[in-house]
XYZ file of C-alpha atoms in Angstrom:
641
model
C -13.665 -9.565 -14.930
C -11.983 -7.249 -12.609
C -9.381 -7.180 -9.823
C -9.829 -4.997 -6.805
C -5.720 -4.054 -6.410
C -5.378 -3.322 -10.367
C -1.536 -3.718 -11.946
C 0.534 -2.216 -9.515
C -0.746 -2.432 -5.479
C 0.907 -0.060 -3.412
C 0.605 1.415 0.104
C 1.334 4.989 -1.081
C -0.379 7.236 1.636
C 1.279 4.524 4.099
C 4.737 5.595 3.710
C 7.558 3.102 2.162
C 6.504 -0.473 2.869
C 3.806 -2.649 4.059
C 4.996 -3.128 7.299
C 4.225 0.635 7.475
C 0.159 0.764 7.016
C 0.579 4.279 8.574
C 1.738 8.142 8.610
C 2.349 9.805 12.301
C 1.504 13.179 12.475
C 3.831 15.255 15.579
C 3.628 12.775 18.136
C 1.503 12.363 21.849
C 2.713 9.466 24.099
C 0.718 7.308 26.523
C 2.808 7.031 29.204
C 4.370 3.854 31.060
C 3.173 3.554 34.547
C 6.142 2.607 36.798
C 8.898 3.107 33.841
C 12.105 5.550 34.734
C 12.360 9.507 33.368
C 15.346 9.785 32.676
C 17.279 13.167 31.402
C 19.956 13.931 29.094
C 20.216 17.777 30.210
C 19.199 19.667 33.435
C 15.435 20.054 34.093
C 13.342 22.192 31.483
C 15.694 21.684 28.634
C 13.887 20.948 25.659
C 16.725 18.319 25.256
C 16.073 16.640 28.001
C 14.231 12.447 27.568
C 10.586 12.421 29.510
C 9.555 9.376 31.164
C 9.706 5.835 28.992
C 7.167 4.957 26.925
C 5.600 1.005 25.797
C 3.636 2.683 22.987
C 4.079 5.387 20.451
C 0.821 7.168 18.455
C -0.136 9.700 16.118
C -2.472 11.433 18.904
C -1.651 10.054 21.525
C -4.913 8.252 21.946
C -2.897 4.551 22.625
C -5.788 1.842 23.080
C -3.662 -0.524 24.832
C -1.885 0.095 28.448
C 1.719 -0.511 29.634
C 0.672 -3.918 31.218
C -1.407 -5.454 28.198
C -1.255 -8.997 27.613
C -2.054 -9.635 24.176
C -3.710 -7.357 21.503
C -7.579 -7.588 21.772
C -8.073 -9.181 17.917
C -6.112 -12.532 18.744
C -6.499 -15.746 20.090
C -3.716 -15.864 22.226
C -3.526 -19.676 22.585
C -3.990 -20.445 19.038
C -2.018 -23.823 17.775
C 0.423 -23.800 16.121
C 1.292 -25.765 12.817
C 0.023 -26.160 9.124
C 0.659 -24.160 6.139
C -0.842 -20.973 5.145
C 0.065 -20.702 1.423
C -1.456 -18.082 -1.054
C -0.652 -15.511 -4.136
C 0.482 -11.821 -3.138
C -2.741 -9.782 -2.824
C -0.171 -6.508 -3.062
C 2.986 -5.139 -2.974
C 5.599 -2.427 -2.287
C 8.921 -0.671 -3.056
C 10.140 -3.534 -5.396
C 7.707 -5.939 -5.148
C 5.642 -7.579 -7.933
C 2.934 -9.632 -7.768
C 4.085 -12.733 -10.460
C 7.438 -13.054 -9.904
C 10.431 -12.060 -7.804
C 14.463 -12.330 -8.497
C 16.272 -11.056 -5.429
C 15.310 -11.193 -1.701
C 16.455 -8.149 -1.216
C 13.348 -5.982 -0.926
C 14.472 -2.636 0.335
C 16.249 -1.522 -2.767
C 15.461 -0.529 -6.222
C 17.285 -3.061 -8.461
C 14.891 -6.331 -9.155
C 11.536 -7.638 -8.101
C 11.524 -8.228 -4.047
C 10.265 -11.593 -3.292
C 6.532 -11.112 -1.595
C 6.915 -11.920 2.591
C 10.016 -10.586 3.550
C 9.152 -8.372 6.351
C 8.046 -11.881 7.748
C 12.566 -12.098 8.064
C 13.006 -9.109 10.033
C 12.126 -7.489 13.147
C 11.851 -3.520 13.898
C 11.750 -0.959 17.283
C 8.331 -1.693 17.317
C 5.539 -3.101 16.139
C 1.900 -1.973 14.512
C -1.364 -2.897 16.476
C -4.119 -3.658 13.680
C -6.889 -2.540 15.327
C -5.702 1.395 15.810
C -5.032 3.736 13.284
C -1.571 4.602 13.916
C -0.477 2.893 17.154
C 3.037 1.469 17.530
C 4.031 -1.095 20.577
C 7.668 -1.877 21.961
C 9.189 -4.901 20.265
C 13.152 -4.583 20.303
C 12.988 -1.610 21.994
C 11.269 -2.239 25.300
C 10.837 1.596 25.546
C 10.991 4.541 24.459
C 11.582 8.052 25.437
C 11.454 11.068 23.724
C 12.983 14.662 24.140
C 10.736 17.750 25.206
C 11.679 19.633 21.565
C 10.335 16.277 20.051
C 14.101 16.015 17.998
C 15.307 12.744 19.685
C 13.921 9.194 20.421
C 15.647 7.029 22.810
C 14.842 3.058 22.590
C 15.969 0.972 25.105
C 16.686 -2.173 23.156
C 15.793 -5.731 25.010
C 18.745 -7.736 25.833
C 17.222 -10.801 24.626
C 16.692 -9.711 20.547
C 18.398 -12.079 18.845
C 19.245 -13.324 14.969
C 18.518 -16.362 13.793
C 21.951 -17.105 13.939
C 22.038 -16.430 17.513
C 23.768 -13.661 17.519
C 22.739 -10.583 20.090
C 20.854 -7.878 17.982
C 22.357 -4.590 19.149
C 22.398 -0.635 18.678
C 25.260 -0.883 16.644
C 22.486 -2.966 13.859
C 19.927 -0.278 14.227
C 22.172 2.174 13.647
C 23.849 0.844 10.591
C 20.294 -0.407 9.782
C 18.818 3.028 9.324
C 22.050 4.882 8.404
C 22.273 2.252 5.419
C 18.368 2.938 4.609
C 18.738 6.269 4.047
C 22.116 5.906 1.917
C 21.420 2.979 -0.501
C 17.591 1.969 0.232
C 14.717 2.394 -1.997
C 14.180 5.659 -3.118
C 10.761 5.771 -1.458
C 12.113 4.654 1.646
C 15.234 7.407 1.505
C 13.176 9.869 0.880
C 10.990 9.132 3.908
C 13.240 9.488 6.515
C 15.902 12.182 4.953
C 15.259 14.410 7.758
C 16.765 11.545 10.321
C 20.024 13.775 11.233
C 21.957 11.224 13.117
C 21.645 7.745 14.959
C 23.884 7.381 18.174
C 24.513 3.613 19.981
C 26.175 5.035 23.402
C 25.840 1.334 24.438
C 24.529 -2.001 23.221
C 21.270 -1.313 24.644
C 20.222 1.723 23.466
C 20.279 3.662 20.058
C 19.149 7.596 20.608
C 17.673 8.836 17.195
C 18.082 12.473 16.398
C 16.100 14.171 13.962
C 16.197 17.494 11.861
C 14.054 20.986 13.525
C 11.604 20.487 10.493
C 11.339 16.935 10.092
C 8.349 15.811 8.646
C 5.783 14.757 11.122
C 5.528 10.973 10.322
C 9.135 10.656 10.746
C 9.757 8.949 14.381
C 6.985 5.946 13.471
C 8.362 5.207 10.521
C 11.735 5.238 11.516
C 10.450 2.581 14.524
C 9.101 0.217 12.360
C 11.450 -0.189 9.518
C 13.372 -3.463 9.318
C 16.510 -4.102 11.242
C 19.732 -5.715 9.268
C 22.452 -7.280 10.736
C 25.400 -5.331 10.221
C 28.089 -8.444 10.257
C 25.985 -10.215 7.813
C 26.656 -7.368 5.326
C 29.777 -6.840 6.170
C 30.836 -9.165 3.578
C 27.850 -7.926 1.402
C 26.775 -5.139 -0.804
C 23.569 -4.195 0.474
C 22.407 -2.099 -2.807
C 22.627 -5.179 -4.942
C 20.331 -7.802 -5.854
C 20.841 -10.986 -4.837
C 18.875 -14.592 -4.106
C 21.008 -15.283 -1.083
C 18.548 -15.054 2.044
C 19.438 -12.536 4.044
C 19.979 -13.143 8.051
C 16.848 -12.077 10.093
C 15.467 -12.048 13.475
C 11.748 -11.973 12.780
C 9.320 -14.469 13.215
C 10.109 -16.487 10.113
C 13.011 -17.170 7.651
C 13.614 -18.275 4.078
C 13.704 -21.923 3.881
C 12.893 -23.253 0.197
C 12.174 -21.180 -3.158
C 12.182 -21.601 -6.837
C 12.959 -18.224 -8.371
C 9.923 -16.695 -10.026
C 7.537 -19.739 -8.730
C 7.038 -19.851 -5.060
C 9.000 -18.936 -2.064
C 8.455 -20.368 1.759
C 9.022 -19.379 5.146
C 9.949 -21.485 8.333
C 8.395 -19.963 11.662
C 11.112 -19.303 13.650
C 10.091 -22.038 16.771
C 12.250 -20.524 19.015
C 11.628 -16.459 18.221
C 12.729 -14.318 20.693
C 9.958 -12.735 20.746
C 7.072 -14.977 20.235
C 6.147 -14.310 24.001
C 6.146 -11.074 23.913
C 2.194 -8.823 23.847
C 2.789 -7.309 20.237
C 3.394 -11.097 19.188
C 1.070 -13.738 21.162
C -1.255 -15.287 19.167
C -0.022 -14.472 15.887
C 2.416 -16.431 12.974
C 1.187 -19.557 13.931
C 1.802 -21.159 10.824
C 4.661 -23.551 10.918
C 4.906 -22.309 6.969
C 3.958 -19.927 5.173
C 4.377 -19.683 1.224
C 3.880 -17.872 -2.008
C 2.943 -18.695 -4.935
C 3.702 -16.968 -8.412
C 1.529 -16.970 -11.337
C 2.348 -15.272 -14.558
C -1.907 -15.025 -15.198
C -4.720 -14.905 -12.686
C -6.614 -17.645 -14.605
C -4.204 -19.827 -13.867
C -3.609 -19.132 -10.465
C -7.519 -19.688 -9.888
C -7.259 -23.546 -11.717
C -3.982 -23.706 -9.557
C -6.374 -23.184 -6.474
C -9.305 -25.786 -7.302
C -6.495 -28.503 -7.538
C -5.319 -27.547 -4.090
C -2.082 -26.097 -5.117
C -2.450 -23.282 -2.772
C -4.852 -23.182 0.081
C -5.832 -19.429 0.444
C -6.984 -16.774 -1.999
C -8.572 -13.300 -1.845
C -10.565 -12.838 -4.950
C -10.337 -9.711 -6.822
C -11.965 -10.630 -9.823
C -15.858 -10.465 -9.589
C -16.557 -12.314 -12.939
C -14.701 -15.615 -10.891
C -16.314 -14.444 -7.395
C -20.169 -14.858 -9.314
C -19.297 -17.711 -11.371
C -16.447 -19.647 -10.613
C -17.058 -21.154 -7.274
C -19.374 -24.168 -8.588
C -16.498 -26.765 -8.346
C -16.940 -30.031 -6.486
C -14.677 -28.619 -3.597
C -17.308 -25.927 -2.612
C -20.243 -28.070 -2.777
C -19.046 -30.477 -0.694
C -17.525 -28.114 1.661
C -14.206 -28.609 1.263
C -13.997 -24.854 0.068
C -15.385 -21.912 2.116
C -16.194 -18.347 0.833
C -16.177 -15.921 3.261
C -17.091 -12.439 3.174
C -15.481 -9.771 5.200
C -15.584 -5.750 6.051
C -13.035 -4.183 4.434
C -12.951 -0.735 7.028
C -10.019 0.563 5.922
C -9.468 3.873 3.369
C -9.480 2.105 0.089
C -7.817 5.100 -1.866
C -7.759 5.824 -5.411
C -7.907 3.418 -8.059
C -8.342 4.317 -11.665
C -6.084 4.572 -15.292
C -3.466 7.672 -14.024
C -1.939 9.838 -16.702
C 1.724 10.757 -17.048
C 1.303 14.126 -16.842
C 5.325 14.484 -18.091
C 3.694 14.391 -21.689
C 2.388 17.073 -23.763
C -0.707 15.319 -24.841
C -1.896 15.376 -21.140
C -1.066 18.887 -19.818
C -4.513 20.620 -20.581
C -6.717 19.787 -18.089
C -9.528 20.124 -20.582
C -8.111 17.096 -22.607
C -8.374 14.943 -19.217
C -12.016 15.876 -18.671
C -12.893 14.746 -22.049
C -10.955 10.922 -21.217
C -12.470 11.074 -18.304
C -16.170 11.806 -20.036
C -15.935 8.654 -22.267
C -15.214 6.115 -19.570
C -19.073 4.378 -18.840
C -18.500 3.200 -15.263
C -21.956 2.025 -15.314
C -22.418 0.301 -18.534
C -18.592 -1.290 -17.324
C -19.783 -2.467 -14.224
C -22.965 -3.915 -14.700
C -21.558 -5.898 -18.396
C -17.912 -6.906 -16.662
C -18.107 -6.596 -12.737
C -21.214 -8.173 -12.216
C -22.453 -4.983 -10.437
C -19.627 -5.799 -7.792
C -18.426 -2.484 -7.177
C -18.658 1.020 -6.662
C -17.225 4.029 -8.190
C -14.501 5.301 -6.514
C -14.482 9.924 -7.116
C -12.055 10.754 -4.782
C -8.112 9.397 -3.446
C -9.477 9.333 -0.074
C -12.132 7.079 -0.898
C -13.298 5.142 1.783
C -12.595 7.886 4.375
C -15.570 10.162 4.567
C -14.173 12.712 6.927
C -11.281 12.830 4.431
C -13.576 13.579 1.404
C -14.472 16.872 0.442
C -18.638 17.590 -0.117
C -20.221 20.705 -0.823
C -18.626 24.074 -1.430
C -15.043 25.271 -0.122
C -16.100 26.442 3.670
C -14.795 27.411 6.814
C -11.369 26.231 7.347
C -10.971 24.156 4.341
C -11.664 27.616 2.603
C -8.752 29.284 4.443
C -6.392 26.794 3.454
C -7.563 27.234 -0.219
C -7.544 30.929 -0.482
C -4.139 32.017 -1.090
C -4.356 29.600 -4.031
C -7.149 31.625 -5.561
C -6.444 32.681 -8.966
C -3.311 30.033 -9.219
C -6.192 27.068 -8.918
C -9.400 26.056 -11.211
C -12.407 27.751 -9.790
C -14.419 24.747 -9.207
C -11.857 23.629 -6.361
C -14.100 26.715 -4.267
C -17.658 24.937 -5.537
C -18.620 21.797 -4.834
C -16.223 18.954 -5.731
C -15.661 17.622 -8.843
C -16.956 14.122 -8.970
C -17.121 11.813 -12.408
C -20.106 11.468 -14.173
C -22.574 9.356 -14.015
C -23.411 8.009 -17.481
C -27.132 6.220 -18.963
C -25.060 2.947 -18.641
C -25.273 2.355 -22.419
C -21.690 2.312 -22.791
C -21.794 5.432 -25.186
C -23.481 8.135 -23.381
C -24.350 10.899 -26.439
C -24.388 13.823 -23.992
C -21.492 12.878 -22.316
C -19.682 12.043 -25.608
C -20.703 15.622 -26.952
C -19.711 17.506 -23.804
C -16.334 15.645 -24.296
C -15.263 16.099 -28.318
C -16.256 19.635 -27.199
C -13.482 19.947 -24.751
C -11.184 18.699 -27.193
C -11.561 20.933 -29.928
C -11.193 23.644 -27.150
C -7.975 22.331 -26.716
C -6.931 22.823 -30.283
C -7.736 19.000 -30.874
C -9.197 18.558 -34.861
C -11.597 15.576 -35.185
C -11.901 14.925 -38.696
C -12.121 11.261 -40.679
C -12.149 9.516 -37.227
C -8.432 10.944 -36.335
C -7.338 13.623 -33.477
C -4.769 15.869 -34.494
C -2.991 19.060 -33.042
C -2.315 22.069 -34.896
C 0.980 20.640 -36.003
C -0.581 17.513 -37.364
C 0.101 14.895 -34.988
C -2.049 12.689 -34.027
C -3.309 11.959 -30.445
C -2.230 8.103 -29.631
C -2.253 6.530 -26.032
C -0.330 3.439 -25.250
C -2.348 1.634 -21.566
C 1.058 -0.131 -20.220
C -0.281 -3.543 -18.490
C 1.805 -7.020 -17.386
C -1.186 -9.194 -17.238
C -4.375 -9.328 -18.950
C -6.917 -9.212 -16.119
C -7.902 -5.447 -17.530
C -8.038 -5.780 -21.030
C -11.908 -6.499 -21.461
C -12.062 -3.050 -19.591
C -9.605 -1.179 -21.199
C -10.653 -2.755 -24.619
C -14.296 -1.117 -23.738
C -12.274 2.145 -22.984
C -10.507 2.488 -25.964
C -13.470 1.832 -28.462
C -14.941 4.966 -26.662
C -11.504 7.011 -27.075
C -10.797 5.827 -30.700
C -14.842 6.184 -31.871
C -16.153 9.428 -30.165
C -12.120 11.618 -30.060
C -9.959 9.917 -32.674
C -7.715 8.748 -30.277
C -5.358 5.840 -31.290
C -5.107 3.754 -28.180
C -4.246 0.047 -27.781
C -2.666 -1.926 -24.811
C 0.894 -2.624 -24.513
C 1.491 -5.709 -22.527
C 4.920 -6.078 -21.210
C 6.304 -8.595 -19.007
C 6.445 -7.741 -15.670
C 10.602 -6.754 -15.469
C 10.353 -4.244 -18.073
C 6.778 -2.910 -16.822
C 8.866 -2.397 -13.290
C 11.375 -0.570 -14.788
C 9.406 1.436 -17.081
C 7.295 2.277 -14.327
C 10.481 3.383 -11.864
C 11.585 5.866 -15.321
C 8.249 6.880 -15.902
C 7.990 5.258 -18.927
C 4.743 5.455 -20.044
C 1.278 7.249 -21.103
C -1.462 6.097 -18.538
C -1.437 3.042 -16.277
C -3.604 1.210 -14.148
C -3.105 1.785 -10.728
C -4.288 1.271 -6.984
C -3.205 3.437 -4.045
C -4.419 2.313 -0.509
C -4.426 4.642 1.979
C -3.534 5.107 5.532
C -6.254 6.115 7.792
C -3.823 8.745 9.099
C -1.880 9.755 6.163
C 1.075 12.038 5.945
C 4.330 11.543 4.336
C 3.040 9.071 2.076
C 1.711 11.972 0.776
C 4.713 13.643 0.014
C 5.419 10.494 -2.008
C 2.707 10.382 -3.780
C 1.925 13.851 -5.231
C 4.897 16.586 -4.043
C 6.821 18.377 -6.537
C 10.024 17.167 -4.954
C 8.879 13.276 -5.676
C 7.403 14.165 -9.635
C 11.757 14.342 -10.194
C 12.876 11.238 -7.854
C 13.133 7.988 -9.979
C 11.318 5.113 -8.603
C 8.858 7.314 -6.660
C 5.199 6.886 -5.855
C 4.203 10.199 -7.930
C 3.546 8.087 -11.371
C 1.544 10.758 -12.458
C 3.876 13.714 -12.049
C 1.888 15.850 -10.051
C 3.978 19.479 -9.254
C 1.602 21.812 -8.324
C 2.301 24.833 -5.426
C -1.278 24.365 -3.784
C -0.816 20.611 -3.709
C 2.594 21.420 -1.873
C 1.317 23.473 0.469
C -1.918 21.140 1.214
C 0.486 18.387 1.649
C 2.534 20.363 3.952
C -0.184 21.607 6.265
C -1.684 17.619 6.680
C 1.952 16.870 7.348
C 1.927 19.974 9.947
C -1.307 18.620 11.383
C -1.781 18.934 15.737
C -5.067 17.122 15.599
C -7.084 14.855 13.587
C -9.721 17.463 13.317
C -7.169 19.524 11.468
C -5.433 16.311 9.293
C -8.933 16.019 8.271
C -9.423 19.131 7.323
C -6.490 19.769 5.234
C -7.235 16.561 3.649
C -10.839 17.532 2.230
C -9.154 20.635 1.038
C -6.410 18.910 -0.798
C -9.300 16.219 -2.363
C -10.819 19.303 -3.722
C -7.497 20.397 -5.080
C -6.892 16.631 -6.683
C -9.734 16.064 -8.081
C -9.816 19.280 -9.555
C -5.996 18.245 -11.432
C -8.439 15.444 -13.030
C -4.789 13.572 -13.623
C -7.073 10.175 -13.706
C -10.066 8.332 -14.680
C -11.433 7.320 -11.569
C -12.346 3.636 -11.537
C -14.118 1.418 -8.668
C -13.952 0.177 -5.140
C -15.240 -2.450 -2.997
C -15.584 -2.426 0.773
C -15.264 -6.128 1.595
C -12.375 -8.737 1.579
C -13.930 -11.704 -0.213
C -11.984 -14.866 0.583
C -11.923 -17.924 -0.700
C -10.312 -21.013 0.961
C -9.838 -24.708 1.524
C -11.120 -25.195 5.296
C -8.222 -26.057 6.702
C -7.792 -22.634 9.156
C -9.477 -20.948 12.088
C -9.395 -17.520 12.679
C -10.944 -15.308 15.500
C -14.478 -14.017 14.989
C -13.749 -10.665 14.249
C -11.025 -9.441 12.199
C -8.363 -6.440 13.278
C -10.307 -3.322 11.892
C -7.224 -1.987 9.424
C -5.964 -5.642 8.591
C -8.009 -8.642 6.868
C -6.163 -11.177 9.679
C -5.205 -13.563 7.631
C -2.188 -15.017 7.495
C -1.263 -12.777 10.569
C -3.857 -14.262 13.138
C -5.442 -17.297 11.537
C -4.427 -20.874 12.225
C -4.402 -24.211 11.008
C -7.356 -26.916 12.093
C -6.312 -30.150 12.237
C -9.591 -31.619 12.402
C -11.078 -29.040 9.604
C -8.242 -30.041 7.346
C -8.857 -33.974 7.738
C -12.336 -33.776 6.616
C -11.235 -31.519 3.672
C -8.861 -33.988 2.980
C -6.156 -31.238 2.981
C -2.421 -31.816 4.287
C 0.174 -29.293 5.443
């Protein structure tokens, strides 16, 4: 039994949410063709706005022109109707996957109910099949200054909230402003270098940004959610609370049971359901969540048609499970898709704020007893792969073969401060004879140990002081345990380790996990296919010290800094890529986790109620974004909305 996204999902590299599957390095525009320069200063000042722009990318390399129609990847007259309802597949900022207790998901306090970037709308809006690529959505345009320091939108006149009421600058601006002040410590400390938002009229909202801003700054700032700011006015926006908040996105709140399920009305009459970023998608005249404390019983939930849709990320129900009367007779399809996208890092991640963990040589030996091989062909059904680097599933990301060329350059002034094998080829995990106690690999690891002033003796590690070595696995559900029970026999029998699992529910596993309360987790990272800031979150000094941050592990390391830095500092994707393979070597090097598994497919389960368009976007699975109900599919499956 396994689950792809393991105990906590999140879209690190991607920056603070997952309406943000992306990190923008120094931006290149496509240009409008017809659209207005404009200037805020005389000709040549860096100051000064170039012409407007319909699209905003990392490299400028925009797939889409200024006159586009729909995005390639939808069916643009796709009904409309049904229900789309499903479990959270995986989450971000406060999100958990079995429960929720506010709806306010942009702060720390409580567990974000799953769908509620479905409420809002932003500046603009992600196309699924590019890597980076942002399209006007409230802001029509946008034009930025030749120093690269301010973004103008122009909003559209016709953004409205559900309510009605004209979205204007003034809700951008207090949007962002309020962001930065009271929201989510990941999401502050993404955009701290915004300097100052200006709303000269109701129409337009100039962004102004700090001289070293980091480079993913302008795209995420354009696609975070905007509030209204007479809806709070009467409202703390730091609390938590299970009042709906007012939205002007394509759906809305409209019933929920807290903890159980929560469901969204599409918005019929959505400003912008006509416009190219939106045609063809939300066509679901519902869609819902459902919240299960254990996955077993969310699969039994799923044969008795209590939900319709379901990715499966546990390969023991994926080879065996699907042999109920619904599948043979059709009424259930399995479906097997491409999963293209950087899949990250997955593995067990040590705090690296404890003692026990700070010689690297005690990590190599917890990493030496963990038998991918005998794990995944006795639990996973062969199902996956082993994952050996955080930029798994990006090969030009992924360092091979000895330091070199540029990627040496960036590594040399670290020489000396650095393990030596970052310069050699890069440290991958071993591969073991699959028996599940390797006796080489065993050997190689009680040795590191002892070189770490470890004493094996009677079955018991202790240090020189006489404490013994114990390691608590924090979990919420208990999807992992046959795994992590097959872990810790290897930890307790070959080093004297005293490990066990501590289940938790999933409150207190949040908020241990936001104070860094714990020894190793479980954990999944996906990554952006242009990644960036997300980095910063993920493994900078700066974030190791910020409660509630990505950085669970506690990386603080100068070279990792720097590395960071110069991917952030990118001009080209030749050089992101670059300084990414140089950082892997760096990473992997630290050895701060026990590199798990990865799959490259989406495998979907569902009753056949829904159509969808042959292909998927590339960087999205589709579904619920594109698919849509089948009226005549759903009869025969005798399923109603």
């Amino acid at each position: 039994m396994s689950r792809a996204p393991s105990r906590r999902d999140v879209l690190a590299y991607a920056g603070v949410a997952a309406a943000l599957p992306w990190a923008a390095p120094r931006l290149a525009h496509a240009e409008s063709e017809g659209a207005p320069a404009a200037a805020s200063a005389v000709e040549g000042d860096p100051r000064a706005f170039g012409p407007e722009r319909h699209g905003l990318s990392a490299f400028g390399d925009l797939k889409y022109a200024p006159d586009f129609k729909a995005l390639a990847y939808v069916r643009a007259d796709a009904p409309k109707g049904g229900t789309f309802s499903h479990t959270a597949h995986n989450t971000s900022l406060n999100q958990s996957l079995t429960t929720f207790n506010t709806f306010n998901a942009y702060i720390l306090k409580g567990e974000g109910a799953q769908g509620m970037a479905l409420n809002f709308d932003s500046l603009m809006a992600r196309a699924a099949d590019e890597p980076d690529a942002l399209y006007g959505l409230v802001a029509a345009s946008v034009a930025v200054s030749g120093d690269g320091l301010a973004y103008r939108f122009r909003l559209r006149p016709e953004a409205r909230f559900h309510d009605g009421s004209p979205l204007t600058s003034a809700d951008v601006k207090w949007s962002l402003e309020t962001l930065k002040a009271k929201g989510h410590p990941l999401v502050a400390q993404s955009i701290r270098d915004l300097d100052t938002v200006e709303a000269p009229s109701d129409d337009v909202v100039i962004l102004r940004l700090k001289p070293n801003r980091t480079r993913d700054l302008p795209l995420t700032l354009a696609a975070l959610p905007i509030f209204s700011r007479a809806w709070y006015a009467t409202r703390a926006f730091e609390e938590a609370t299970m009042e709906p908040p007012l939205g002007s996105g394509p759906y809305k709140v409209s019933r929920f049971e807290q903890g159980r399920y929560v469901a969204y009305e599409r918005v019929k009459d959505w400003w912008a359901k006509d416009l190219p970023v939106a045609v063809g998608q939300w066509n679901f005249d519902q869609i819902r969540y459902e919240f299960f404390r254990d996955r077993d019983v969310a699969f039994e939930a799923f044969k008795g048609r209590a939900y319709l849709f379901r990715e499966e990320f546990t390969s023991r129900v994926w080879a065996t499970g699907y042999e109920f009367p619904a599948v043979r007779e059709g009424k259930v399809k399995r479906e097997t898709l491409p999963d293209l996208t950087p899949s990250g890092g997955q593995g067990w991640f040590f705090n690296l704020r404890r003692g026990k963990f700070q010689d690297p040589r005690v990590r190599q030996a917890l990493n030496l007893v963990f038998d991918f091989e005998w794990m995944n062909r006795n639990l996973m059904f062969g199902a996956y792969k082993r994952t050996v680097s955080v930029f798994q599933g990006a090969p030009e990301m992924m360092a091979t073969g000895p330091a070199e060329g540029a990627e040496l350059k960036l590594l040399e002034p670290f020489r000396g401060k650095i393990s030596d094998d970052v310069f050699g080829a890069p440290w991958t995990p071993p591969v073991s004879d699959g028996s599940g106690q390797d006796r080489r690999l065993m050997r190689e690891a009680v040795r590191l140990m002892r070189e770490a002033g470890w004493t094996i003796t009677n079955g018991r590690a202790t240090n020189a002081a006489g404490e013994p070595f114990a390691i608590e696995f924090l979990e919420y559900e208990p999807g992992l345990q046959p795994h992590v029970s097959a872990y810790i026999k290897n930890l307790k029998q070959f080093l004297g380790i005293d490990a066990a699992i501590r289940q938790v529910d999933a409150a207190q596993y949040q908020n241990r996990l936001k104070s860094f309360d714990f020894d190793v987790i479980s954990l999944r990272m996906s990554m952006s296919p242009t990644p960036g800031e997300g980095l910063r979150q993920v493994y900078s000094s700066e974030s190791a010290k910020l409660e509630g941050s990505q950085n669970l592990s506690g990386v603080a390391d100068p070279a990792v800094d720097a590395l960071v830095e110069a991917i952030a500092a990118a001009k080209t994707r030749d050089e992101l890529n670059v300084a990414c393979r140089a950082l892997d070597r760096v990473l992997r090097s630290l050895r701060n986790w026990v590199p798990a598994w990865y799959k490259d497919t989406h495998t979907l389960a569902y009753w056949d109620a829904f159509g969808h368009p042959a292909e998927k976007p590339r960087y999205e699975r589709g579904a619920p974004d594109v698919w849509w109900w089948d009226e005549d599919k759903a009869a025969r499956a005798g399923v109603r909305p």
